[in-house]
Amino acid sequence: NAGVTQTPKFQVLKTGQSMTLQCAQDMNHNSMYWYRQDPGMGLRLIYYSASEGTTDKGEVPNGYNVSRLNKREFSLRLESAAPSQTSVYFCASSPNAGDSPLHFGNGTRLTVT
Amino acid sequence: GENVEQHPSTLSVQEGDSAVIKCTYSDSASNYFPWYKQELGKRPQLIIDIRSNVGEKKDQRIAVTLNKTAKHFSLHITETQPEDSAVYFCALGGAGSYQLTFGKGTKLSVIP
């Protein structure tokens, strides 16, 4: 039982490049989330998927897109990376949206030069 | 959206002393209040949570108290140890929201 698995662990991009962060969970959770974490800013929600087949914007969605591929997988795409997107990205899942514990992946450290 | 304020932002205590972190919120419909611990370079992990029908919950050296009237909840760590050093985040949810709202975190340092 791996929990929440994120890939890659580290990534360096040049401004304007694109990439997709992958996330998968094996806990049969309904809800999945993408957060970014910057120093002094805590955890900010980018997008979430309350259940399979739905996605919604969080606090900081600009510059990102998501796909809930199936119940297990939720990917985050940066179409044209900007230095402001340098951050640590965490995927998380929970049994239900909004009122149950979040289980986080190990994070992806992204640097955009 | 919902707002939660967390204080203090940094906290230093001597080993063996207690530490208290407080979060205040505004939406009285919130009904789920978890706390997460994040060690340096690691992912956040749930350490304790409480729901609105309970005023206090304990798990060994950690406890959470909830005052729904005053709209605040607190994390209490007793007999602190160096391995308690980390960043702690409060969060709240429920009330028909599909997401948790996080506080900005408290960096706790336990001095041996």
mmCIF file of C-alpha atoms in Angstrom:
data_model
loop_
_atom_site.group_PDB
_atom_site.id
_atom_site.type_symbol
_atom_site.label_atom_id
_atom_site.label_comp_id
_atom_site.label_asym_id
_atom_site.label_seq_id
_atom_site.Cartn_x
_atom_site.Cartn_y
_atom_site.Cartn_z
ATOM 1 C CA ASN A 1 0.000 0.000 0.000
ATOM 2 C CA ALA A 2 2.011 2.982 -1.310
ATOM 3 C CA GLY A 3 -0.497 5.729 -0.394
ATOM 4 C CA VAL A 4 -0.037 8.788 -2.625
ATOM 5 C CA THR A 5 2.745 8.601 -5.213
ATOM 6 C CA GLN A 6 4.007 11.673 -7.051
ATOM 7 C CA THR A 7 6.467 11.903 -9.914
ATOM 8 C CA PRO A 8 8.933 13.402 -10.544
ATOM 9 C CA LYS A 9 10.596 14.328 -7.236
ATOM 10 C CA PHE A 10 12.653 17.133 -8.769
ATOM 11 C CA GLN A 11 12.377 19.084 -12.019
ATOM 12 C CA VAL A 12 14.116 22.065 -13.565
ATOM 13 C CA LEU A 13 12.388 23.856 -16.436
ATOM 14 C CA LYS A 14 13.221 26.837 -18.571
ATOM 15 C CA THR A 15 10.662 29.620 -18.879
ATOM 16 C CA GLY A 16 8.040 28.664 -21.460
ATOM 17 C CA GLN A 17 8.555 24.905 -21.245
ATOM 18 C CA SER A 18 5.673 22.614 -20.346
ATOM 19 C CA MET A 19 5.431 19.604 -18.088
ATOM 20 C CA THR A 20 2.964 17.346 -16.333
ATOM 21 C CA LEU A 21 3.179 16.285 -12.691
ATOM 22 C CA GLN A 22 1.735 12.846 -12.086
ATOM 23 C CA CYS A 23 -0.117 11.676 -8.988
ATOM 24 C CA ALA A 24 -1.697 8.366 -8.111
ATOM 25 C CA GLN A 25 -3.327 7.005 -4.949
ATOM 26 C CA ASP A 26 -4.149 3.427 -4.043
ATOM 27 C CA MET A 27 -6.482 4.074 -1.081
ATOM 28 C CA ASN A 28 -9.690 4.194 -3.141
ATOM 29 C CA HIS A 29 -10.185 7.826 -2.132
ATOM 30 C CA ASN A 30 -12.838 9.875 -3.872
ATOM 31 C CA SER A 31 -11.142 13.276 -3.677
ATOM 32 C CA MET A 32 -7.749 14.483 -4.896
ATOM 33 C CA TYR A 33 -5.939 17.806 -4.642
ATOM 34 C CA TRP A 34 -2.931 19.748 -5.867
ATOM 35 C CA TYR A 35 -1.253 22.241 -3.529
ATOM 36 C CA ARG A 36 1.776 24.448 -3.891
ATOM 37 C CA GLN A 37 3.945 25.430 -0.952
ATOM 38 C CA ASP A 38 6.080 28.548 -0.902
ATOM 39 C CA PRO A 39 8.080 29.921 2.064
ATOM 40 C CA GLY A 40 5.844 31.854 4.434
ATOM 41 C CA MET A 41 2.719 31.157 2.363
ATOM 42 C CA GLY A 42 1.641 27.831 3.765
ATOM 43 C CA LEU A 43 -0.236 25.403 1.529
ATOM 44 C CA ARG A 44 -2.278 26.941 -1.259
ATOM 45 C CA LEU A 45 -4.794 24.930 -3.230
ATOM 46 C CA ILE A 46 -4.350 24.983 -7.004
ATOM 47 C CA TYR A 47 -7.078 22.607 -8.196
ATOM 48 C CA TYR A 48 -9.081 19.783 -6.719
ATOM 49 C CA SER A 49 -11.280 16.935 -7.804
ATOM 50 C CA ALA A 50 -14.055 16.197 -5.338
ATOM 51 C CA SER A 51 -14.935 12.984 -7.148
ATOM 52 C CA GLU A 52 -14.033 11.137 -10.308
ATOM 53 C CA GLY A 53 -15.165 13.126 -13.328
ATOM 54 C CA THR A 54 -15.119 16.550 -11.650
ATOM 55 C CA THR A 55 -12.439 19.208 -11.235
ATOM 56 C CA ASP A 56 -12.602 22.691 -9.729
ATOM 57 C CA LYS A 57 -10.351 25.664 -9.239
ATOM 58 C CA GLY A 58 -8.762 26.374 -5.906
ATOM 59 C CA GLU A 59 -7.105 29.530 -4.611
ATOM 60 C CA VAL A 60 -4.292 29.841 -7.205
ATOM 61 C CA PRO A 61 -5.325 28.103 -10.487
ATOM 62 C CA ASN A 62 -3.824 30.516 -13.022
ATOM 63 C CA GLY A 63 -1.173 28.918 -15.234
ATOM 64 C CA TYR A 64 -2.222 25.340 -14.428
ATOM 65 C CA ASN A 65 -4.562 22.692 -15.780
ATOM 66 C CA VAL A 66 -5.574 19.345 -14.298
ATOM 67 C CA SER A 67 -6.960 16.029 -15.434
ATOM 68 C CA ARG A 68 -8.683 13.444 -13.263
ATOM 69 C CA LEU A 69 -7.774 10.507 -15.465
ATOM 70 C CA ASN A 70 -9.615 7.929 -13.342
ATOM 71 C CA LYS A 71 -10.310 7.417 -9.651
ATOM 72 C CA ARG A 72 -6.633 6.746 -8.917
ATOM 73 C CA GLU A 73 -4.856 9.412 -10.951
ATOM 74 C CA PHE A 74 -4.874 13.219 -10.933
ATOM 75 C CA SER A 75 -2.311 15.094 -13.022
ATOM 76 C CA LEU A 76 -1.228 18.740 -12.981
ATOM 77 C CA ARG A 77 0.000 20.422 -16.151
ATOM 78 C CA LEU A 78 2.016 23.585 -16.593
ATOM 79 C CA GLU A 79 1.545 24.674 -20.214
ATOM 80 C CA SER A 80 4.110 27.497 -20.244
ATOM 81 C CA ALA A 81 6.209 27.565 -17.093
ATOM 82 C CA ALA A 82 7.086 30.876 -15.436
ATOM 83 C CA PRO A 83 9.626 31.641 -12.681
ATOM 84 C CA SER A 84 6.683 32.442 -10.366
ATOM 85 C CA GLN A 85 5.760 28.747 -10.547
ATOM 86 C CA THR A 86 8.974 27.749 -8.800
ATOM 87 C CA SER A 87 7.634 25.938 -5.763
ATOM 88 C CA VAL A 88 7.124 22.617 -4.040
ATOM 89 C CA TYR A 89 4.013 20.864 -5.302
ATOM 90 C CA PHE A 90 2.073 18.367 -3.205
ATOM 91 C CA CYS A 91 -0.631 16.041 -4.376
ATOM 92 C CA ALA A 92 -3.084 14.812 -1.746
ATOM 93 C CA SER A 93 -6.130 12.590 -1.506
ATOM 94 C CA SER A 94 -8.950 12.115 0.980
ATOM 95 C CA PRO A 95 -11.884 9.719 1.374
ATOM 96 C CA ASN A 96 -14.334 12.579 0.876
ATOM 97 C CA ALA A 97 -14.005 16.237 0.010
ATOM 98 C CA GLY A 98 -13.700 18.877 2.685
ATOM 99 C CA ASP A 99 -14.265 17.003 5.935
ATOM 100 C CA SER A 100 -11.845 14.082 6.044
ATOM 101 C CA PRO A 101 -8.076 13.755 6.502
ATOM 102 C CA LEU A 102 -5.731 14.550 3.649
ATOM 103 C CA HIS A 103 -2.968 12.111 2.738
ATOM 104 C CA PHE A 104 -0.075 13.850 1.021
ATOM 105 C CA GLY A 105 2.461 12.621 -1.492
ATOM 106 C CA ASN A 106 6.161 13.301 -0.991
ATOM 107 C CA GLY A 107 6.162 16.403 -3.151
ATOM 108 C CA THR A 108 7.786 17.656 -6.350
ATOM 109 C CA ARG A 109 10.386 20.408 -6.128
ATOM 110 C CA LEU A 110 10.084 22.478 -9.310
ATOM 111 C CA THR A 111 12.496 25.205 -10.352
ATOM 112 C CA VAL A 112 11.762 27.429 -13.355
ATOM 113 C CA THR A 113 14.715 29.457 -14.630
ATOM 114 C CA GLY B 1 -13.487 31.641 0.927
ATOM 115 C CA GLU B 2 -12.979 30.676 4.549
ATOM 116 C CA ASN B 3 -10.137 32.353 6.403
ATOM 117 C CA VAL B 4 -8.061 30.937 9.237
ATOM 118 C CA GLU B 5 -5.426 32.798 11.211
ATOM 119 C CA GLN B 6 -2.673 30.872 12.983
ATOM 120 C CA HIS B 7 -0.468 32.186 15.803
ATOM 121 C CA PRO B 8 2.348 32.348 16.588
ATOM 122 C CA SER B 9 4.318 32.027 13.370
ATOM 123 C CA THR B 10 7.397 30.862 15.285
ATOM 124 C CA LEU B 11 7.697 29.303 18.729
ATOM 125 C CA SER B 12 10.764 28.199 20.697
ATOM 126 C CA VAL B 13 10.449 26.123 23.842
ATOM 127 C CA GLN B 14 12.814 24.264 26.116
ATOM 128 C CA GLU B 15 12.685 20.498 25.974
ATOM 129 C CA GLY B 16 10.088 19.252 28.433
ATOM 130 C CA ASP B 17 8.001 22.426 28.349
ATOM 131 C CA SER B 18 4.568 22.699 26.725
ATOM 132 C CA ALA B 19 3.750 24.357 23.414
ATOM 133 C CA VAL B 20 0.416 25.846 22.367
ATOM 134 C CA ILE B 21 -0.576 26.966 18.873
ATOM 135 C CA LYS B 22 -3.892 28.710 18.245
ATOM 136 C CA CYS B 23 -6.054 29.150 15.168
ATOM 137 C CA THR B 24 -9.064 31.414 14.777
ATOM 138 C CA TYR B 25 -11.698 31.285 12.060
ATOM 139 C CA SER B 26 -14.781 33.157 10.957
ATOM 140 C CA ASP B 27 -17.220 30.669 9.386
ATOM 141 C CA SER B 28 -19.362 29.250 12.170
ATOM 142 C CA ALA B 29 -20.488 26.423 9.855
ATOM 143 C CA SER B 30 -16.983 24.861 9.816
ATOM 144 C CA ASN B 31 -17.086 21.475 11.499
ATOM 145 C CA TYR B 32 -13.777 19.708 10.858
ATOM 146 C CA PHE B 33 -10.475 20.866 12.401
ATOM 147 C CA PRO B 34 -7.283 18.894 11.629
ATOM 148 C CA TRP B 35 -3.669 19.593 12.527
ATOM 149 C CA TYR B 36 -0.705 18.631 10.351
ATOM 150 C CA LYS B 37 2.993 18.317 11.158
ATOM 151 C CA GLN B 38 5.621 18.896 8.492
ATOM 152 C CA GLU B 39 9.236 18.032 9.196
ATOM 153 C CA LEU B 40 11.923 19.730 7.147
ATOM 154 C CA GLY B 41 11.896 18.473 3.564
ATOM 155 C CA LYS B 42 9.015 16.089 4.213
ATOM 156 C CA ARG B 43 5.320 16.019 3.421
ATOM 157 C CA PRO B 44 2.646 17.277 5.842
ATOM 158 C CA GLN B 45 1.155 14.489 7.951
ATOM 159 C CA LEU B 46 -2.029 14.485 10.014
ATOM 160 C CA ILE B 47 -1.320 14.293 13.730
ATOM 161 C CA ILE B 48 -4.762 14.882 15.242
ATOM 162 C CA ASP B 49 -8.182 16.126 14.223
ATOM 163 C CA ILE B 50 -11.420 17.078 15.913
ATOM 164 C CA ARG B 51 -14.993 17.534 14.829
ATOM 165 C CA SER B 52 -17.430 20.141 16.031
ATOM 166 C CA ASN B 53 -19.404 17.833 18.276
ATOM 167 C CA VAL B 54 -16.367 17.351 20.530
ATOM 168 C CA GLY B 55 -14.619 19.961 22.687
ATOM 169 C CA GLU B 56 -11.297 18.211 23.268
ATOM 170 C CA LYS B 57 -9.352 15.236 21.959
ATOM 171 C CA LYS B 58 -6.103 13.761 23.239
ATOM 172 C CA ASP B 59 -3.523 11.393 21.801
ATOM 173 C CA GLN B 60 -0.621 10.793 24.161
ATOM 174 C CA ARG B 61 1.316 14.096 24.381
ATOM 175 C CA ILE B 62 -0.810 16.036 21.933
ATOM 176 C CA ALA B 63 -4.296 17.425 22.365
ATOM 177 C CA VAL B 64 -6.630 19.683 20.449
ATOM 178 C CA THR B 65 -9.270 21.893 22.026
ATOM 179 C CA LEU B 66 -12.145 23.549 20.212
ATOM 180 C CA ASN B 67 -14.189 26.554 21.287
ATOM 181 C CA LYS B 68 -16.965 26.906 18.728
ATOM 182 C CA THR B 69 -18.516 29.915 20.441
ATOM 183 C CA ALA B 70 -15.298 31.901 20.261
ATOM 184 C CA LYS B 71 -14.343 30.289 16.918
ATOM 185 C CA HIS B 72 -10.887 29.113 17.823
ATOM 186 C CA PHE B 73 -9.079 25.812 18.226
ATOM 187 C CA SER B 74 -5.672 25.048 19.653
ATOM 188 C CA LEU B 75 -2.964 22.405 19.517
ATOM 189 C CA HIS B 76 -1.290 21.520 22.801
ATOM 190 C CA ILE B 77 1.957 19.557 22.966
ATOM 191 C CA THR B 78 3.147 18.559 26.427
ATOM 192 C CA GLU B 79 6.585 17.336 27.491
ATOM 193 C CA THR B 80 8.093 18.533 24.238
ATOM 194 C CA GLN B 81 10.987 16.622 22.700
ATOM 195 C CA PRO B 82 13.513 17.632 20.006
ATOM 196 C CA GLU B 83 11.682 15.435 17.482
ATOM 197 C CA ASP B 84 8.625 17.678 17.915
ATOM 198 C CA SER B 85 10.558 20.402 16.066
ATOM 199 C CA ALA B 86 8.657 20.987 12.813
ATOM 200 C CA VAL B 87 6.154 23.266 11.137
ATOM 201 C CA TYR B 88 2.586 22.744 12.308
ATOM 202 C CA PHE B 89 -0.444 23.689 10.218
ATOM 203 C CA CYS B 90 -4.016 23.997 11.339
ATOM 204 C CA ALA B 91 -6.823 23.575 8.830
ATOM 205 C CA LEU B 92 -10.584 23.652 8.768
ATOM 206 C CA GLY B 93 -13.283 22.251 6.604
ATOM 207 C CA GLY B 94 -16.798 21.015 6.372
ATOM 208 C CA ALA B 95 -19.761 23.362 6.057
ATOM 209 C CA GLY B 96 -20.437 22.193 2.528
ATOM 210 C CA SER B 97 -16.952 23.114 1.335
ATOM 211 C CA TYR B 98 -15.044 20.618 -0.801
ATOM 212 C CA GLN B 99 -11.665 21.778 0.407
ATOM 213 C CA LEU B 100 -9.673 22.352 3.557
ATOM 214 C CA THR B 101 -8.363 25.833 4.299
ATOM 215 C CA PHE B 102 -4.904 25.903 5.878
ATOM 216 C CA GLY B 103 -3.295 28.331 8.283
ATOM 217 C CA LYS B 104 0.111 29.705 7.344
ATOM 218 C CA GLY B 105 1.955 27.478 9.786
ATOM 219 C CA THR B 106 3.928 27.674 13.030
ATOM 220 C CA LYS B 107 7.588 26.756 13.142
ATOM 221 C CA LEU B 108 8.190 25.041 16.470
ATOM 222 C CA SER B 109 11.753 24.664 17.726
ATOM 223 C CA VAL B 110 12.399 22.511 20.798
ATOM 224 C CA ILE B 111 15.708 23.395 22.395
ATOM 225 C CA PRO B 112 17.482 20.461 24.084
#
